Short mmCIF file of C-alpha atoms in Angstrom, two decimals:
data_model
loop_
_atom_site.label_atom_id
_atom_site.label_comp_id
_atom_site.label_asym_id
_atom_site.label_seq_id
_atom_site.Cartn_x
_atom_site.Cartn_y
_atom_site.Cartn_z
CA MET A 1 -0.04 -0.30 -0.04
CA ASP A 2 3.04 2.03 0.81
CA VAL A 3 4.22 1.30 -2.42
CA ILE A 4 1.05 2.00 -4.37
CA TYR A 5 0.19 5.38 -2.30
CA ASN A 6 4.23 7.08 -2.88
CA ALA A 7 4.43 5.86 -6.40
CA HIS A 8 0.78 7.15 -7.42
CA GLY A 9 -1.59 8.66 -4.51
CA HIS A 10 -0.81 12.76 -6.49
CA ARG A 11 -2.92 11.13 -8.97
CA MET A 12 -5.80 11.57 -6.45
CA THR A 13 -4.65 14.15 -4.14
CA GLU A 14 -3.55 17.00 -6.28
CA TRP A 15 -4.32 18.48 -9.38
CA ASN A 16 -3.87 15.62 -12.29
CA GLN A 17 -2.37 17.54 -15.06
CA GLN A 18 -3.30 14.66 -18.07
CA ILE A 19 -6.96 13.76 -15.89
CA LEU A 20 -7.61 17.31 -16.48
CA SER A 21 -6.29 19.01 -19.13
CA PRO A 22 -8.20 21.87 -21.18
CA GLU A 23 -9.02 19.66 -23.32
CA ASN A 24 -10.90 16.97 -21.21
CA LEU A 25 -12.20 19.58 -18.85
CA GLU A 26 -14.17 20.48 -22.07
CA ILE A 27 -14.78 16.64 -22.95
CA TYR A 28 -16.54 16.17 -19.68
CA ALA A 29 -18.77 19.90 -19.95
CA ASP A 30 -19.87 18.69 -23.15
CA ALA A 31 -20.41 14.54 -21.90
CA ILE A 32 -22.15 16.74 -18.71
CA HIS A 33 -24.31 18.97 -20.57
CA ALA A 34 -25.38 17.08 -23.33
CA LYS A 35 -27.61 14.72 -20.40
CA GLY A 36 -29.87 18.35 -19.85
CA ALA A 37 -27.28 19.65 -17.57
CA ALA A 38 -28.15 23.62 -17.54
CA LEU A 39 -24.23 24.47 -16.79
CA ALA A 40 -22.37 24.05 -20.48
CA ASN A 41 -18.83 24.11 -18.48
CA CYS A 42 -19.91 22.12 -15.42
CA TYR A 43 -17.13 19.19 -15.55
CA GLY A 44 -17.19 17.72 -12.34
CA PHE A 45 -19.03 16.81 -9.23
CA ILE A 46 -18.41 17.90 -5.48
CA ASP A 47 -19.51 15.94 -2.11
CA GLY A 48 -18.63 15.01 1.44
CA THR A 49 -19.22 11.13 2.41
CA VAL A 50 -20.12 9.97 5.92
CA ARG A 51 -18.31 5.99 6.62
CA PRO A 52 -19.60 5.22 10.04
CA LEU A 53 -17.39 4.50 13.63
CA CYS A 54 -17.36 2.63 15.47
CA ARG A 55 -17.79 4.23 18.40
CA PRO A 56 -13.79 4.87 19.72
CA GLY A 57 -12.67 4.65 23.08
CA GLN A 58 -11.18 8.44 23.48
CA HIS A 59 -12.14 11.57 21.88
CA GLN A 60 -15.68 10.30 20.69
CA ARG A 61 -16.89 14.43 19.87
CA TYR A 62 -14.57 15.09 17.08
CA VAL A 63 -15.55 11.92 15.47
CA TYR A 64 -20.07 12.72 16.05
CA ASN A 65 -21.57 13.92 13.11
CA GLY A 66 -24.48 14.98 14.61
CA HIS A 67 -26.37 15.11 11.11
CA LYS A 68 -26.06 11.48 10.58
CA ARG A 69 -25.94 10.84 14.46
CA LEU A 70 -23.23 8.32 14.54
CA HIS A 71 -19.03 8.47 14.56
CA SER A 72 -17.95 8.64 11.71
CA ILE A 73 -14.88 10.05 9.71
CA LYS A 74 -15.15 12.24 6.42
CA PHE A 75 -13.92 11.48 2.93
CA GLN A 76 -14.66 14.93 -0.13
CA SER A 77 -14.35 13.57 -3.44
CA VAL A 78 -14.35 15.05 -7.32
CA THR A 79 -16.19 12.92 -9.59
CA LEU A 80 -15.92 12.96 -13.65
CA PRO A 81 -18.51 11.90 -15.86
CA ASN A 82 -16.46 9.22 -17.31
CA GLY A 83 -16.79 7.24 -13.12
CA LEU A 84 -13.52 8.31 -12.39
CA ILE A 85 -12.88 10.21 -8.64
CA ALA A 86 -9.88 12.81 -9.75
CA ASN A 87 -9.37 14.24 -6.65
CA MET A 88 -9.69 13.16 -2.53
CA PHE A 89 -9.42 14.65 0.17
CA GLY A 90 -10.08 13.19 3.72
CA PRO A 91 -10.16 11.47 6.49
CA VAL A 92 -11.24 14.43 8.47
CA GLU A 93 -13.07 14.41 11.75
CA GLY A 94 -16.69 13.34 11.41
CA LYS A 95 -17.79 17.02 12.55
CA ARG A 96 -16.93 18.87 10.25
CA HIS A 97 -18.47 20.57 8.16
CA ASP A 98 -18.39 20.19 4.09
CA ALA A 99 -17.73 23.42 4.09
CA GLY A 100 -14.73 23.48 6.62
CA MET A 101 -13.39 20.30 4.52
CA LEU A 102 -13.31 22.28 1.29
CA ALA A 103 -11.39 25.03 2.86
CA ASP A 104 -8.45 22.24 4.30
CA SER A 105 -8.43 20.79 0.80
CA ASN A 106 -7.19 23.94 -0.59
CA LEU A 107 -9.47 22.36 -3.72
CA LEU A 108 -10.26 26.43 -4.82
CA ALA A 109 -6.98 27.36 -5.59
CA SER A 110 -6.37 24.91 -7.53
CA LEU A 111 -9.55 24.56 -9.52
CA GLU A 112 -8.69 28.87 -10.11
CA GLN A 113 -5.53 28.64 -11.02
CA ARG A 114 -5.85 25.10 -13.21
CA ALA A 115 -9.75 24.63 -13.68
CA TYR A 116 -9.67 26.72 -17.13
CA SER A 117 -10.61 25.66 -21.21
CA THR A 118 -8.27 25.94 -24.12
CA ASP A 119 -10.03 29.76 -24.37
CA GLY A 120 -9.73 30.59 -20.52
CA ARG A 121 -13.00 30.04 -19.78
CA ALA A 122 -13.55 29.17 -16.10
CA MET A 123 -14.92 25.75 -15.68
CA CYS A 124 -16.87 24.74 -12.86
CA LEU A 125 -17.35 21.66 -10.31
CA TYR A 126 -21.54 21.50 -9.43
CA GLY A 127 -21.91 20.62 -5.43
CA ASP A 128 -24.91 21.18 -3.13
CA PRO A 129 -26.01 23.92 -0.87
CA ALA A 130 -23.06 23.04 1.95
CA TYR A 131 -20.83 24.66 -0.38
CA PRO A 132 -19.90 28.52 -1.11
CA LEU A 133 -20.73 30.49 -4.88
CA ARG A 134 -18.00 30.88 -7.15
CA ALA A 135 -16.71 30.93 -10.87
CA HIS A 136 -15.42 27.69 -10.66
CA LEU A 137 -17.87 26.30 -7.97
CA GLN A 138 -21.92 26.54 -8.75
CA THR A 139 -24.20 25.19 -6.22
CA PRO A 140 -28.25 24.89 -6.36
CA PHE A 141 -30.67 28.15 -6.26
CA ARG A 142 -31.70 28.85 -2.67
CA GLU A 143 -33.45 30.87 -2.21
CA ALA A 144 -37.82 31.45 -0.13
CA ALA A 145 -39.28 31.75 -3.55
CA LEU A 146 -37.47 30.25 -5.98
CA THR A 147 -38.46 30.60 -10.13
CA PRO A 148 -39.49 28.13 -12.67
CA HIS A 149 -36.23 28.73 -14.64
CA MET A 150 -34.39 28.35 -11.27
CA MET A 151 -36.66 25.14 -10.39
CA GLU A 152 -35.26 24.14 -14.28
CA PHE A 153 -31.78 24.55 -13.41
CA ASN A 154 -31.71 23.06 -9.94
CA LYS A 155 -33.46 19.61 -11.16
CA SER A 156 -31.74 19.74 -14.51
CA MET A 157 -28.32 19.35 -11.97
CA SER A 158 -29.71 17.14 -9.60
CA THR A 159 -30.29 14.30 -11.67
CA VAL A 160 -26.48 14.78 -13.24
CA ARG A 161 -25.25 15.53 -9.82
CA VAL A 162 -26.22 11.98 -8.62
CA THR A 163 -23.17 10.13 -10.36
CA VAL A 164 -20.82 11.43 -7.03
CA GLU A 165 -23.53 8.97 -5.30
CA TRP A 166 -22.88 6.36 -7.50
CA ALA A 167 -19.10 6.34 -7.79
CA PHE A 168 -19.35 6.22 -3.41
CA GLY A 169 -20.73 3.28 -3.39
CA GLU A 170 -18.30 1.31 -6.47
CA VAL A 171 -16.04 2.09 -3.48
CA THR A 172 -17.69 0.63 -0.96
CA ARG A 173 -18.90 -2.38 -2.96
CA SER A 174 -15.04 -3.06 -4.52
CA PHE A 175 -14.07 -2.60 -0.94
CA ARG A 176 -16.44 -4.21 1.65
CA CYS A 177 -15.17 -3.81 4.79
CA LEU A 178 -15.33 -0.21 4.29
CA ASP A 179 -19.65 -1.54 4.89
CA LEU A 180 -18.36 -3.19 8.27
CA LYS A 181 -18.86 -0.61 11.27
CA SER A 182 -17.90 -2.97 13.25
CA ASN A 183 -14.68 -3.16 12.53
CA LEU A 184 -13.83 0.43 11.45
CA LYS A 185 -11.55 1.32 14.26
CA LEU A 186 -9.86 3.65 14.51
CA GLY A 187 -6.26 3.71 16.10
CA LEU A 188 -6.01 0.28 13.78
CA SER A 189 -4.40 1.39 11.17
CA CYS A 190 -0.59 3.29 9.81
CA VAL A 191 -1.63 7.37 10.20
CA ASP A 192 0.30 9.20 7.19
CA PRO A 193 2.61 11.36 9.95
CA LEU A 194 1.90 14.67 8.23
CA LYS A 195 -1.86 13.43 8.84
CA TRP A 196 -0.05 13.04 12.31
CA GLN A 197 1.38 15.90 12.82
CA TYR A 198 -2.10 17.89 11.75
CA LEU A 199 -4.53 15.97 14.38
CA LYS A 200 -2.20 16.31 16.83
CA ASN A 201 -0.74 20.21 16.27
CA TYR A 202 -5.35 20.72 16.52
CA GLY A 203 -5.45 18.37 19.57
CA HIS A 204 -7.72 16.31 17.60
CA LEU A 205 -5.91 13.05 19.08
CA ALA A 206 -3.25 12.30 21.72
CA SER A 207 -0.05 10.63 20.79
#
């Protein structure tokens, strides 16, 4: 696992110049738009997923997710219309909000630097209402009273955004151990030294 991560981990944790080239971003956006999406410059979808854990003996409040009402860790992923996960960030504590994960991942900074088409047009991801609205990150309309055009936009994007959930489902189907809550316990596997140092600095784990 260490050999694979050291050699290829950057393909998911950093901006992949091959998969996310301007030419490919346009191909992904065209595929999504052809499925009925209102946005013509959307090349992928961003979302967070909650993976339930066995209740830990220590630091329970850090991994408790109040929305799902369970102990967990969270991941953030960017999925493409071809089924690939182009970017992954995590794990983080289950209590973290999706917007907090986005800020910690520095993904927006990467998008602002690199997410452009061949003619310089800004390309965007699409996420749920938990995310901030930016040029490179679009979200549904959240007004109290939506116009028919707003509702049509939200519906068209929601229809294609379901692919991000399919990607999460495919991972758990391929690795059944991830769906076995009673065997997912903190402290049973190696932790990356940088992640461990981050957690200690912020007081989330004791040494």
